[in-house]
Amino acid sequence: MSITILNEIDKAKVLVDGMRNNLDKAKELGIDAPALDRLETAFTDLKIKDDELDALRRRATLKVKENNELLADMKEQMLSMRKAVKQNYPQQEWMSFGVQDKR
């Protein structure tokens, strides 16, 4: 959970608690129990969604790592194949093997 979102959720909780403790005075300001319920629902929903987002970020991080490992393995295989061609054939024949780079 991001610090910003966590801080805002905490502020909202404190505000709701404070308003509920002073509901009579809050009503004079146009703030009633349903409004506080809506705010409470909002920060609860935000926490749930933010937790879901954190889980997705963790999954994405793992997928990026897996992808980078696959890329490194593929590049290693390609390097090995190009090296074999370059060591055993003259440069003018490299292209026929799909070796595009020059020495």
Tab-separated table of N, CA and C in Angstrom:
chain	number	residue	atom	x	y	z
A	1	MET	N	0.845	-1.165	0.000
A	1	MET	CA	0.000	0.000	0.000
A	1	MET	C	0.893	1.230	0.000
A	2	SER	N	0.524	2.183	-0.818
A	2	SER	CA	1.328	3.392	-0.868
A	2	SER	C	1.127	4.205	0.411
A	3	ILE	N	2.159	4.914	0.772
A	3	ILE	CA	2.122	5.725	1.989
A	3	ILE	C	1.036	6.796	1.876
A	4	THR	N	0.894	7.389	0.708
A	4	THR	CA	-0.104	8.438	0.510
A	4	THR	C	-1.509	7.898	0.763
A	5	ILE	N	-1.814	6.758	0.180
A	5	ILE	CA	-3.147	6.181	0.355
A	5	ILE	C	-3.355	5.764	1.804
A	6	LEU	N	-2.353	5.145	2.389
A	6	LEU	CA	-2.459	4.739	3.796
A	6	LEU	C	-2.718	5.946	4.697
A	7	ASN	N	-2.004	7.037	4.453
A	7	ASN	CA	-2.202	8.257	5.247
A	7	ASN	C	-3.619	8.811	5.077
A	8	GLU	N	-4.117	8.815	3.854
A	8	GLU	CA	-5.455	9.343	3.602
A	8	GLU	C	-6.525	8.468	4.242
A	9	ILE	N	-6.335	7.157	4.207
A	9	ILE	CA	-7.283	6.253	4.864
A	9	ILE	C	-7.285	6.507	6.368
A	10	ASP	N	-6.105	6.643	6.937
A	10	ASP	CA	-6.015	6.931	8.377
A	10	ASP	C	-6.698	8.253	8.725
A	11	LYS	N	-6.491	9.278	7.910
A	11	LYS	CA	-7.134	10.577	8.141
A	11	LYS	C	-8.653	10.454	8.071
A	12	ALA	N	-9.124	9.680	7.098
A	12	ALA	CA	-10.570	9.502	6.947
A	12	ALA	C	-11.157	8.765	8.154
A	13	LYS	N	-10.440	7.737	8.633
A	13	LYS	CA	-10.916	7.005	9.818
A	13	LYS	C	-11.019	7.929	11.033
A	14	VAL	N	-9.977	8.717	11.256
A	14	VAL	CA	-9.959	9.637	12.394
A	14	VAL	C	-11.093	10.651	12.260
A	15	LEU	N	-11.310	11.151	11.043
A	15	LEU	CA	-12.377	12.120	10.800
A	15	LEU	C	-13.746	11.505	11.091
A	16	VAL	N	-13.978	10.305	10.580
A	16	VAL	CA	-15.267	9.639	10.816
A	16	VAL	C	-15.479	9.408	12.308
A	17	ASP	N	-14.447	8.909	12.982
A	17	ASP	CA	-14.570	8.665	14.428
A	17	ASP	C	-14.873	9.966	15.183
A	18	GLY	N	-14.160	11.017	14.839
A	18	GLY	CA	-14.368	12.307	15.495
A	18	GLY	C	-15.756	12.866	15.230
A	19	MET	N	-16.213	12.753	13.999
A	19	MET	CA	-17.547	13.244	13.661
A	19	MET	C	-18.631	12.433	14.372
A	20	ARG	N	-18.437	11.112	14.435
A	20	ARG	CA	-19.431	10.268	15.117
A	20	ARG	C	-19.488	10.605	16.620
A	21	ASN	N	-18.333	10.922	17.204
A	21	ASN	CA	-18.300	11.297	18.620
A	21	ASN	C	-18.992	12.633	18.875
A	22	ASN	N	-19.098	13.440	17.845
A	22	ASN	CA	-19.718	14.766	17.971
A	22	ASN	C	-20.847	14.920	16.955
A	23	LEU	N	-21.632	13.886	16.807
A	23	LEU	CA	-22.647	13.857	15.750
A	23	LEU	C	-23.663	14.996	15.879
A	24	ASP	N	-24.021	15.344	17.092
A	24	ASP	CA	-24.991	16.436	17.263
A	24	ASP	C	-24.441	17.738	16.683
A	25	LYS	N	-23.191	18.036	16.991
A	25	LYS	CA	-22.566	19.264	16.467
A	25	LYS	C	-22.323	19.147	14.967
A	26	ALA	N	-21.954	17.945	14.522
A	26	ALA	CA	-21.702	17.734	13.096
A	26	ALA	C	-22.971	17.942	12.280
A	27	LYS	N	-24.116	17.526	12.838
A	27	LYS	CA	-25.397	17.717	12.142
A	27	LYS	C	-25.679	19.194	11.901
A	28	GLU	N	-25.276	20.043	12.835
A	28	GLU	CA	-25.445	21.487	12.663
A	28	GLU	C	-24.644	21.992	11.464
A	29	LEU	N	-23.583	21.252	11.099
A	29	LEU	CA	-22.750	21.631	9.946
A	29	LEU	C	-23.213	20.948	8.661
A	30	GLY	N	-24.303	20.186	8.761
A	30	GLY	CA	-24.823	19.496	7.583
A	30	GLY	C	-24.199	18.131	7.363
A	31	ILE	N	-23.527	17.623	8.376
A	31	ILE	CA	-22.873	16.318	8.276
A	31	ILE	C	-23.678	15.332	9.105
A	32	ASP	N	-24.298	14.355	8.422
A	32	ASP	CA	-25.134	13.398	9.134
A	32	ASP	C	-24.524	11.989	9.070
A	33	ALA	N	-25.178	11.051	9.759
A	33	ALA	CA	-24.675	9.672	9.822
A	33	ALA	C	-24.548	9.026	8.441
A	34	PRO	N	-25.519	9.214	7.523
A	34	PRO	CA	-25.346	8.621	6.184
A	34	PRO	C	-24.112	9.157	5.445
A	35	ALA	N	-23.798	10.424	5.639
A	35	ALA	CA	-22.600	10.989	5.007
A	35	ALA	C	-21.348	10.325	5.574
A	36	LEU	N	-21.338	10.092	6.873
A	36	LEU	CA	-20.198	9.428	7.502
A	36	LEU	C	-20.119	7.969	7.058
A	37	ASP	N	-21.274	7.341	6.888
A	37	ASP	CA	-21.289	5.967	6.374
A	37	ASP	C	-20.697	5.898	4.971
A	38	ARG	N	-21.043	6.892	4.135
A	38	ARG	CA	-20.498	6.928	2.765
A	38	ARG	C	-18.975	7.092	2.784
A	39	LEU	N	-18.500	7.965	3.659
A	39	LEU	CA	-17.048	8.164	3.768
A	39	LEU	C	-16.375	6.888	4.271
A	40	GLU	N	-16.993	6.228	5.225
A	40	GLU	CA	-16.441	4.985	5.755
A	40	GLU	C	-16.402	3.909	4.667
A	41	THR	N	-17.451	3.835	3.875
A	41	THR	CA	-17.488	2.888	2.751
A	41	THR	C	-16.399	3.225	1.739
A	42	ALA	N	-16.205	4.512	1.498
A	42	ALA	CA	-15.195	4.941	0.519
A	42	ALA	C	-13.797	4.508	0.941
A	43	PHE	N	-13.434	4.735	2.212
A	43	PHE	CA	-12.069	4.361	2.599
A	43	PHE	C	-11.915	2.856	2.754
A	44	THR	N	-12.991	2.168	3.088
A	44	THR	CA	-12.929	0.700	3.136
A	44	THR	C	-12.724	0.131	1.731
A	45	ASP	N	-13.489	0.651	0.776
A	45	ASP	CA	-13.340	0.207	-0.618
A	45	ASP	C	-11.949	0.538	-1.152
A	46	LEU	N	-11.458	1.719	-0.804
A	46	LEU	CA	-10.122	2.117	-1.244
A	46	LEU	C	-9.068	1.156	-0.715
A	47	LYS	N	-9.184	0.762	0.537
A	47	LYS	CA	-8.222	-0.171	1.119
A	47	LYS	C	-8.266	-1.513	0.386
A	48	ILE	N	-9.463	-2.006	0.122
A	48	ILE	CA	-9.603	-3.280	-0.597
A	48	ILE	C	-8.976	-3.189	-1.982
A	49	LYS	N	-9.302	-2.138	-2.713
A	49	LYS	CA	-8.760	-1.969	-4.072
A	49	LYS	C	-7.247	-1.779	-4.047
A	50	ASP	N	-6.755	-1.054	-3.053
A	50	ASP	CA	-5.314	-0.830	-2.972
A	50	ASP	C	-4.580	-2.131	-2.634
A	51	ASP	N	-5.185	-2.964	-1.792
A	51	ASP	CA	-4.599	-4.275	-1.501
A	51	ASP	C	-4.561	-5.144	-2.766
A	52	GLU	N	-5.641	-5.075	-3.548
A	52	GLU	CA	-5.668	-5.808	-4.813
A	52	GLU	C	-4.569	-5.307	-5.754
A	53	LEU	N	-4.397	-4.006	-5.790
A	53	LEU	CA	-3.367	-3.406	-6.632
A	53	LEU	C	-1.971	-3.843	-6.202
A	54	ASP	N	-1.730	-3.896	-4.910
A	54	ASP	CA	-0.437	-4.367	-4.403
A	54	ASP	C	-0.180	-5.807	-4.832
A	55	ALA	N	-1.211	-6.651	-4.767
A	55	ALA	CA	-1.059	-8.047	-5.197
A	55	ALA	C	-0.738	-8.115	-6.682
A	56	LEU	N	-1.394	-7.293	-7.476
A	56	LEU	CA	-1.104	-7.259	-8.915
A	56	LEU	C	0.327	-6.785	-9.182
A	57	ARG	N	0.774	-5.809	-8.417
A	57	ARG	CA	2.152	-5.316	-8.582
A	57	ARG	C	3.161	-6.415	-8.259
A	58	ARG	N	2.879	-7.180	-7.195
A	58	ARG	CA	3.785	-8.284	-6.852
A	58	ARG	C	3.816	-9.321	-7.968
A	59	ARG	N	2.640	-9.630	-8.507
A	59	ARG	CA	2.580	-10.586	-9.621
A	59	ARG	C	3.324	-10.048	-10.840
A	60	ALA	N	3.132	-8.774	-11.124
A	60	ALA	CA	3.802	-8.166	-12.279
A	60	ALA	C	5.317	-8.201	-12.100
A	61	THR	N	5.793	-7.936	-10.897
A	61	THR	CA	7.229	-7.975	-10.624
A	61	THR	C	7.786	-9.369	-10.885
A	62	LEU	N	7.050	-10.391	-10.440
A	62	LEU	CA	7.492	-11.768	-10.684
A	62	LEU	C	7.501	-12.087	-12.166
A	63	LYS	N	6.475	-11.630	-12.895
A	63	LYS	CA	6.403	-11.884	-14.343
A	63	LYS	C	7.539	-11.181	-15.079
A	64	VAL	N	7.875	-9.975	-14.657
A	64	VAL	CA	8.988	-9.251	-15.280
A	64	VAL	C	10.293	-10.020	-15.055
A	65	LYS	N	10.479	-10.525	-13.840
A	65	LYS	CA	11.684	-11.296	-13.532
A	65	LYS	C	11.744	-12.556	-14.397
A	66	GLU	N	10.621	-13.263	-14.495
A	66	GLU	CA	10.566	-14.462	-15.341
A	66	GLU	C	10.883	-14.114	-16.790
A	67	ASN	N	10.296	-13.029	-17.263
A	67	ASN	CA	10.513	-12.601	-18.640
A	67	ASN	C	11.981	-12.256	-18.886
A	68	ASN	N	12.598	-11.559	-17.951
A	68	ASN	CA	14.010	-11.201	-18.093
A	68	ASN	C	14.903	-12.433	-18.095
A	69	GLU	N	14.544	-13.424	-17.283
A	69	GLU	CA	15.310	-14.676	-17.266
A	69	GLU	C	15.188	-15.405	-18.597
A	70	LEU	N	13.967	-15.431	-19.154
A	70	LEU	CA	13.767	-16.065	-20.460
A	70	LEU	C	14.546	-15.338	-21.548
A	71	LEU	N	14.541	-14.016	-21.496
A	71	LEU	CA	15.286	-13.220	-22.469
A	71	LEU	C	16.780	-13.502	-22.369
A	72	ALA	N	17.300	-13.541	-21.151
A	72	ALA	CA	18.729	-13.806	-20.965
A	72	ALA	C	19.094	-15.188	-21.486
A	73	ASP	N	18.238	-16.169	-21.229
A	73	ASP	CA	18.485	-17.527	-21.726
A	73	ASP	C	18.472	-17.554	-23.250
A	74	MET	N	17.491	-16.892	-23.859
A	74	MET	CA	17.406	-16.848	-25.314
A	74	MET	C	18.640	-16.186	-25.924
A	75	LYS	N	19.065	-15.069	-25.337
A	75	LYS	CA	20.229	-14.361	-25.853
A	75	LYS	C	21.493	-15.219	-25.735
A	76	GLU	N	21.593	-15.966	-24.644
A	76	GLU	CA	22.741	-16.849	-24.455
A	76	GLU	C	22.765	-17.941	-25.527
A	77	GLN	N	21.607	-18.503	-25.815
A	77	GLN	CA	21.515	-19.523	-26.861
A	77	GLN	C	21.895	-18.947	-28.224
A	78	MET	N	21.387	-17.751	-28.519
A	78	MET	CA	21.698	-17.105	-29.797
A	78	MET	C	23.192	-16.819	-29.911
A	79	LEU	N	23.781	-16.315	-28.831
A	79	LEU	CA	25.200	-16.000	-28.831
A	79	LEU	C	26.027	-17.252	-29.105
A	80	SER	N	25.639	-18.334	-28.471
A	80	SER	CA	26.352	-19.597	-28.661
A	80	SER	C	26.277	-20.058	-30.117
A	81	MET	N	25.098	-19.952	-30.711
A	81	MET	CA	24.922	-20.366	-32.101
A	81	MET	C	25.693	-19.463	-33.061
A	82	ARG	N	25.597	-18.139	-32.843
A	82	ARG	CA	26.336	-17.209	-33.712
A	82	ARG	C	27.837	-17.432	-33.593
A	83	LYS	N	28.283	-17.661	-32.382
A	83	LYS	CA	29.711	-17.877	-32.142
A	83	LYS	C	30.188	-19.124	-32.885
A	84	ALA	N	29.393	-20.191	-32.845
A	84	ALA	CA	29.757	-21.425	-33.539
A	84	ALA	C	29.885	-21.184	-35.034
A	85	VAL	N	28.938	-20.439	-35.595
A	85	VAL	CA	28.987	-20.139	-37.036
A	85	VAL	C	30.205	-19.289	-37.360
A	86	LYS	N	30.435	-18.248	-36.568
A	86	LYS	CA	31.539	-17.324	-36.838
A	86	LYS	C	32.900	-18.006	-36.726
A	87	GLN	N	33.007	-18.987	-35.846
A	87	GLN	CA	34.290	-19.667	-35.669
A	87	GLN	C	34.546	-20.728	-36.740
A	88	ASN	N	33.495	-21.157	-37.423
A	88	ASN	CA	33.652	-22.261	-38.363
A	88	ASN	C	33.398	-21.904	-39.817
A	89	TYR	N	32.918	-20.698	-40.097
A	89	TYR	CA	32.627	-20.310	-41.471
A	89	TYR	C	33.145	-18.904	-41.732
A	90	PRO	N	33.513	-18.611	-42.979
A	90	PRO	CA	33.956	-17.257	-43.309
A	90	PRO	C	32.785	-16.273	-43.234
A	91	GLN	N	33.122	-15.020	-43.065
A	91	GLN	CA	32.124	-13.968	-42.838
A	91	GLN	C	31.081	-13.903	-43.951
A	92	GLN	N	31.470	-14.137	-45.180
A	92	GLN	CA	30.518	-14.041	-46.287
A	92	GLN	C	29.429	-15.122	-46.223
A	93	GLU	N	29.629	-16.171	-45.450
A	93	GLU	CA	28.622	-17.230	-45.327
A	93	GLU	C	27.733	-17.063	-44.087
A	94	TRP	N	28.066	-16.143	-43.203
A	94	TRP	CA	27.310	-15.978	-41.967
A	94	TRP	C	25.829	-15.702	-42.210
A	95	MET	N	25.526	-14.855	-43.184
A	95	MET	CA	24.143	-14.482	-43.461
A	95	MET	C	23.286	-15.692	-43.829
A	96	SER	N	23.866	-16.687	-44.487
A	96	SER	CA	23.082	-17.870	-44.866
A	96	SER	C	22.638	-18.657	-43.634
A	97	PHE	N	23.320	-18.452	-42.512
A	97	PHE	CA	22.947	-19.085	-41.247
A	97	PHE	C	22.043	-18.172	-40.395
A	98	GLY	N	21.748	-16.986	-40.908
A	98	GLY	CA	20.928	-16.047	-40.160
A	98	GLY	C	21.725	-15.190	-39.190
A	99	VAL	N	23.037	-15.217	-39.298
A	99	VAL	CA	23.899	-14.389	-38.447
A	99	VAL	C	24.016	-13.031	-39.128
A	100	GLN	N	23.378	-12.029	-38.544
A	100	GLN	CA	23.272	-10.719	-39.180
A	100	GLN	C	24.389	-9.754	-38.832
A	101	ASP	N	25.026	-9.963	-37.702
A	101	ASP	CA	26.034	-8.990	-37.292
A	101	ASP	C	27.392	-9.294	-37.907
A	102	LYS	N	28.218	-8.301	-37.916
A	102	LYS	CA	29.560	-8.404	-38.508
A	102	LYS	C	30.581	-8.498	-37.399
A	103	ARG	N	31.698	-9.066	-37.723
A	103	ARG	CA	32.780	-9.192	-36.749
A	103	ARG	C	33.468	-7.872	-36.539
